[in-house]
Amino acid sequence: RNKEKCKERHSEWYEKNKEYSLERQKIKKREKKLWSIEYLGGCCSSCDGTFHPSVYEFHHKDPTTKDRDPSKMMSLSHEKLQKELDKCVLLCANCHRIEHHGDSY
């Protein structure tokens, strides 16, 4: 019964503070992405370029070991994110496209 009351109060609070909650989530995810970029070296591992954080993507070295997409894990703990990032390299968007396209040209 107490859990139900807590859940109801939280739902009410969230509805009243939805804009604040969404903005706070966005800030936390950006902070986590910046941390992830620094954790993987802070530059593209292919071209060594340094770019705006929005350009970086996380590429799994071995796709068969992929548990989750790190960009969708930004709300999880550093430990869980770090475990997935250890399977990745940091690439700029351009190098990531080239990596997945292969040499068919």
mmCIF file with all atom_site columns, C-alpha atoms in Angstrom:
data_model
loop_
_atom_site.group_PDB
_atom_site.id
_atom_site.type_symbol
_atom_site.label_atom_id
_atom_site.label_alt_id
_atom_site.label_comp_id
_atom_site.label_asym_id
_atom_site.label_entity_id
_atom_site.label_seq_id
_atom_site.pdbx_PDB_ins_code
_atom_site.Cartn_x
_atom_site.Cartn_y
_atom_site.Cartn_z
_atom_site.occupancy
_atom_site.B_iso_or_equiv
_atom_site.pdbx_formal_charge
_atom_site.auth_seq_id
_atom_site.auth_comp_id
_atom_site.auth_asym_id
_atom_site.auth_atom_id
_atom_site.pdbx_PDB_model_num
ATOM 1   C CA . ARG A 1 1   ? 0.000  0.000   0.000   1.00 0.00 ? 1   ARG A CA 1
ATOM 2   C CA . ASN A 1 2   ? 2.781  2.389   0.860   1.00 0.00 ? 2   ASN A CA 1
ATOM 3   C CA . LYS A 1 3   ? 4.494  1.677   -2.473  1.00 0.00 ? 3   LYS A CA 1
ATOM 4   C CA . GLU A 1 4   ? 1.313  2.612   -4.280  1.00 0.00 ? 4   GLU A CA 1
ATOM 5   C CA . LYS A 1 5   ? 1.065  5.924   -2.408  1.00 0.00 ? 5   LYS A CA 1
ATOM 6   C CA . CYS A 1 6   ? 4.709  6.712   -3.141  1.00 0.00 ? 6   CYS A CA 1
ATOM 7   C CA . LYS A 1 7   ? 4.231  5.893   -6.805  1.00 0.00 ? 7   LYS A CA 1
ATOM 8   C CA . GLU A 1 8   ? 1.129  8.090   -6.943  1.00 0.00 ? 8   GLU A CA 1
ATOM 9   C CA . ARG A 1 9   ? 2.922  11.016  -5.250  1.00 0.00 ? 9   ARG A CA 1
ATOM 10  C CA . HIS A 1 10  ? 5.856  10.656  -7.613  1.00 0.00 ? 10  HIS A CA 1
ATOM 11  C CA . SER A 1 11  ? 3.530  10.648  -10.623 1.00 0.00 ? 11  SER A CA 1
ATOM 12  C CA . GLU A 1 12  ? 1.840  13.814  -9.360  1.00 0.00 ? 12  GLU A CA 1
ATOM 13  C CA . TRP A 1 13  ? 5.182  15.495  -8.726  1.00 0.00 ? 13  TRP A CA 1
ATOM 14  C CA . TYR A 1 14  ? 6.453  14.475  -12.146 1.00 0.00 ? 14  TYR A CA 1
ATOM 15  C CA . GLU A 1 15  ? 3.392  15.898  -13.903 1.00 0.00 ? 15  GLU A CA 1
ATOM 16  C CA . LYS A 1 16  ? 3.849  19.210  -12.082 1.00 0.00 ? 16  LYS A CA 1
ATOM 17  C CA . ASN A 1 17  ? 7.601  19.267  -12.774 1.00 0.00 ? 17  ASN A CA 1
ATOM 18  C CA . LYS A 1 18  ? 7.799  17.531  -16.137 1.00 0.00 ? 18  LYS A CA 1
ATOM 19  C CA . GLU A 1 19  ? 9.755  20.287  -17.873 1.00 0.00 ? 19  GLU A CA 1
ATOM 20  C CA . TYR A 1 20  ? 12.317 20.410  -15.059 1.00 0.00 ? 20  TYR A CA 1
ATOM 21  C CA . SER A 1 21  ? 12.688 16.609  -15.051 1.00 0.00 ? 21  SER A CA 1
ATOM 22  C CA . LEU A 1 22  ? 13.217 16.385  -18.813 1.00 0.00 ? 22  LEU A CA 1
ATOM 23  C CA . GLU A 1 23  ? 15.770 19.208  -18.778 1.00 0.00 ? 23  GLU A CA 1
ATOM 24  C CA . ARG A 1 24  ? 17.639 17.554  -15.910 1.00 0.00 ? 24  ARG A CA 1
ATOM 25  C CA . GLN A 1 25  ? 17.674 14.232  -17.802 1.00 0.00 ? 25  GLN A CA 1
ATOM 26  C CA . LYS A 1 26  ? 19.097 15.941  -20.876 1.00 0.00 ? 26  LYS A CA 1
ATOM 27  C CA . ILE A 1 27  ? 21.848 17.592  -18.821 1.00 0.00 ? 27  ILE A CA 1
ATOM 28  C CA . LYS A 1 28  ? 22.789 14.314  -17.109 1.00 0.00 ? 28  LYS A CA 1
ATOM 29  C CA . LYS A 1 29  ? 22.940 12.456  -20.440 1.00 0.00 ? 29  LYS A CA 1
ATOM 30  C CA . ARG A 1 30  ? 25.192 15.144  -21.931 1.00 0.00 ? 30  ARG A CA 1
ATOM 31  C CA . GLU A 1 31  ? 27.485 14.977  -18.910 1.00 0.00 ? 31  GLU A CA 1
ATOM 32  C CA . LYS A 1 32  ? 27.618 11.185  -19.246 1.00 0.00 ? 32  LYS A CA 1
ATOM 33  C CA . LYS A 1 33  ? 28.455 11.462  -22.966 1.00 0.00 ? 33  LYS A CA 1
ATOM 34  C CA . LEU A 1 34  ? 31.275 13.913  -22.214 1.00 0.00 ? 34  LEU A CA 1
ATOM 35  C CA . TRP A 1 35  ? 32.587 11.495  -19.590 1.00 0.00 ? 35  TRP A CA 1
ATOM 36  C CA . SER A 1 36  ? 32.358 8.629   -22.109 1.00 0.00 ? 36  SER A CA 1
ATOM 37  C CA . ILE A 1 37  ? 34.240 10.601  -24.755 1.00 0.00 ? 37  ILE A CA 1
ATOM 38  C CA . GLU A 1 38  ? 37.034 11.391  -22.299 1.00 0.00 ? 38  GLU A CA 1
ATOM 39  C CA . TYR A 1 39  ? 37.091 7.787   -21.101 1.00 0.00 ? 39  TYR A CA 1
ATOM 40  C CA . LEU A 1 40  ? 37.754 6.628   -24.676 1.00 0.00 ? 40  LEU A CA 1
ATOM 41  C CA . GLY A 1 41  ? 40.526 9.141   -25.297 1.00 0.00 ? 41  GLY A CA 1
ATOM 42  C CA . GLY A 1 42  ? 38.768 12.329  -26.405 1.00 0.00 ? 42  GLY A CA 1
ATOM 43  C CA . CYS A 1 43  ? 39.507 12.030  -30.121 1.00 0.00 ? 43  CYS A CA 1
ATOM 44  C CA . CYS A 1 44  ? 38.569 9.829   -33.061 1.00 0.00 ? 44  CYS A CA 1
ATOM 45  C CA . SER A 1 45  ? 40.590 6.626   -32.912 1.00 0.00 ? 45  SER A CA 1
ATOM 46  C CA . SER A 1 46  ? 40.730 6.463   -36.704 1.00 0.00 ? 46  SER A CA 1
ATOM 47  C CA . CYS A 1 47  ? 41.589 9.994   -37.896 1.00 0.00 ? 47  CYS A CA 1
ATOM 48  C CA . ASP A 1 48  ? 42.751 11.447  -34.536 1.00 0.00 ? 48  ASP A CA 1
ATOM 49  C CA . GLY A 1 49  ? 40.413 14.394  -35.060 1.00 0.00 ? 49  GLY A CA 1
ATOM 50  C CA . THR A 1 50  ? 38.970 16.361  -32.160 1.00 0.00 ? 50  THR A CA 1
ATOM 51  C CA . PHE A 1 51  ? 35.379 17.465  -32.695 1.00 0.00 ? 51  PHE A CA 1
ATOM 52  C CA . HIS A 1 52  ? 32.249 18.754  -31.010 1.00 0.00 ? 52  HIS A CA 1
ATOM 53  C CA . PRO A 1 53  ? 30.824 16.052  -28.704 1.00 0.00 ? 53  PRO A CA 1
ATOM 54  C CA . SER A 1 54  ? 27.779 15.566  -30.944 1.00 0.00 ? 54  SER A CA 1
ATOM 55  C CA . VAL A 1 55  ? 30.035 14.217  -33.709 1.00 0.00 ? 55  VAL A CA 1
ATOM 56  C CA . TYR A 1 56  ? 31.379 11.267  -31.715 1.00 0.00 ? 56  TYR A CA 1
ATOM 57  C CA . GLU A 1 57  ? 29.921 7.780   -31.895 1.00 0.00 ? 57  GLU A CA 1
ATOM 58  C CA . PHE A 1 58  ? 30.780 4.570   -30.093 1.00 0.00 ? 58  PHE A CA 1
ATOM 59  C CA . HIS A 1 59  ? 31.784 1.707   -32.382 1.00 0.00 ? 59  HIS A CA 1
ATOM 60  C CA . HIS A 1 60  ? 31.904 -1.862  -31.078 1.00 0.00 ? 60  HIS A CA 1
ATOM 61  C CA . LYS A 1 61  ? 35.164 -3.562  -31.981 1.00 0.00 ? 61  LYS A CA 1
ATOM 62  C CA . ASP A 1 62  ? 33.363 -6.918  -32.055 1.00 0.00 ? 62  ASP A CA 1
ATOM 63  C CA . PRO A 1 63  ? 29.609 -6.623  -32.722 1.00 0.00 ? 63  PRO A CA 1
ATOM 64  C CA . THR A 1 64  ? 28.977 -10.083 -31.250 1.00 0.00 ? 64  THR A CA 1
ATOM 65  C CA . THR A 1 65  ? 29.955 -8.810  -27.783 1.00 0.00 ? 65  THR A CA 1
ATOM 66  C CA . LYS A 1 66  ? 27.508 -5.905  -27.915 1.00 0.00 ? 66  LYS A CA 1
ATOM 67  C CA . ASP A 1 67  ? 25.047 -6.002  -25.014 1.00 0.00 ? 67  ASP A CA 1
ATOM 68  C CA . ARG A 1 68  ? 23.524 -2.569  -25.561 1.00 0.00 ? 68  ARG A CA 1
ATOM 69  C CA . ASP A 1 69  ? 24.044 0.531   -27.602 1.00 0.00 ? 69  ASP A CA 1
ATOM 70  C CA . PRO A 1 70  ? 26.167 2.855   -25.407 1.00 0.00 ? 70  PRO A CA 1
ATOM 71  C CA . SER A 1 71  ? 24.400 5.957   -26.701 1.00 0.00 ? 71  SER A CA 1
ATOM 72  C CA . LYS A 1 72  ? 21.183 4.541   -25.238 1.00 0.00 ? 72  LYS A CA 1
ATOM 73  C CA . MET A 1 73  ? 22.887 3.685   -21.940 1.00 0.00 ? 73  MET A CA 1
ATOM 74  C CA . MET A 1 74  ? 23.657 7.250   -20.892 1.00 0.00 ? 74  MET A CA 1
ATOM 75  C CA . SER A 1 75  ? 21.113 7.058   -18.080 1.00 0.00 ? 75  SER A CA 1
ATOM 76  C CA . LEU A 1 76  ? 22.808 4.034   -16.476 1.00 0.00 ? 76  LEU A CA 1
ATOM 77  C CA . SER A 1 77  ? 25.601 4.030   -13.911 1.00 0.00 ? 77  SER A CA 1
ATOM 78  C CA . HIS A 1 78  ? 29.201 4.768   -14.865 1.00 0.00 ? 78  HIS A CA 1
ATOM 79  C CA . GLU A 1 79  ? 30.106 1.160   -14.054 1.00 0.00 ? 79  GLU A CA 1
ATOM 80  C CA . LYS A 1 80  ? 27.577 -0.389  -16.450 1.00 0.00 ? 80  LYS A CA 1
ATOM 81  C CA . LEU A 1 81  ? 28.369 2.171   -19.130 1.00 0.00 ? 81  LEU A CA 1
ATOM 82  C CA . GLN A 1 82  ? 32.106 1.638   -18.675 1.00 0.00 ? 82  GLN A CA 1
ATOM 83  C CA . LYS A 1 83  ? 31.661 -2.124  -19.102 1.00 0.00 ? 83  LYS A CA 1
ATOM 84  C CA . GLU A 1 84  ? 30.044 -1.550  -22.518 1.00 0.00 ? 84  GLU A CA 1
ATOM 85  C CA . LEU A 1 85  ? 32.481 1.212   -23.513 1.00 0.00 ? 85  LEU A CA 1
ATOM 86  C CA . ASP A 1 86  ? 35.398 -1.173  -22.896 1.00 0.00 ? 86  ASP A CA 1
ATOM 87  C CA . LYS A 1 87  ? 34.151 -3.054  -25.968 1.00 0.00 ? 87  LYS A CA 1
ATOM 88  C CA . CYS A 1 88  ? 34.134 0.123   -28.103 1.00 0.00 ? 88  CYS A CA 1
ATOM 89  C CA . VAL A 1 89  ? 36.343 2.624   -29.837 1.00 0.00 ? 89  VAL A CA 1
ATOM 90  C CA . LEU A 1 90  ? 35.504 6.297   -30.245 1.00 0.00 ? 90  LEU A CA 1
ATOM 91  C CA . LEU A 1 91  ? 34.957 7.370   -33.856 1.00 0.00 ? 91  LEU A CA 1
ATOM 92  C CA . CYS A 1 92  ? 33.808 10.574  -35.484 1.00 0.00 ? 92  CYS A CA 1
ATOM 93  C CA . ALA A 1 93  ? 30.596 10.187  -37.485 1.00 0.00 ? 93  ALA A CA 1
ATOM 94  C CA . ASN A 1 94  ? 32.484 10.262  -40.790 1.00 0.00 ? 94  ASN A CA 1
ATOM 95  C CA . CYS A 1 95  ? 34.962 7.536   -39.823 1.00 0.00 ? 95  CYS A CA 1
ATOM 96  C CA . HIS A 1 96  ? 32.128 5.476   -38.328 1.00 0.00 ? 96  HIS A CA 1
ATOM 97  C CA . ARG A 1 97  ? 30.238 5.562   -41.657 1.00 0.00 ? 97  ARG A CA 1
ATOM 98  C CA . ILE A 1 98  ? 33.388 4.546   -43.519 1.00 0.00 ? 98  ILE A CA 1
ATOM 99  C CA . GLU A 1 99  ? 33.994 1.709   -41.029 1.00 0.00 ? 99  GLU A CA 1
ATOM 100 C CA . HIS A 1 100 ? 30.516 0.285   -41.603 1.00 0.00 ? 100 HIS A CA 1
ATOM 101 C CA . HIS A 1 101 ? 30.485 0.886   -45.352 1.00 0.00 ? 101 HIS A CA 1
ATOM 102 C CA . GLY A 1 102 ? 33.644 -1.055  -46.046 1.00 0.00 ? 102 GLY A CA 1
ATOM 103 C CA . ASP A 1 103 ? 35.751 -0.848  -49.203 1.00 0.00 ? 103 ASP A CA 1
ATOM 104 C CA . SER A 1 104 ? 33.075 -1.424  -51.859 1.00 0.00 ? 104 SER A CA 1
ATOM 105 C CA . TYR A 1 105 ? 34.032 1.742   -53.807 1.00 0.00 ? 105 TYR A CA 1
#
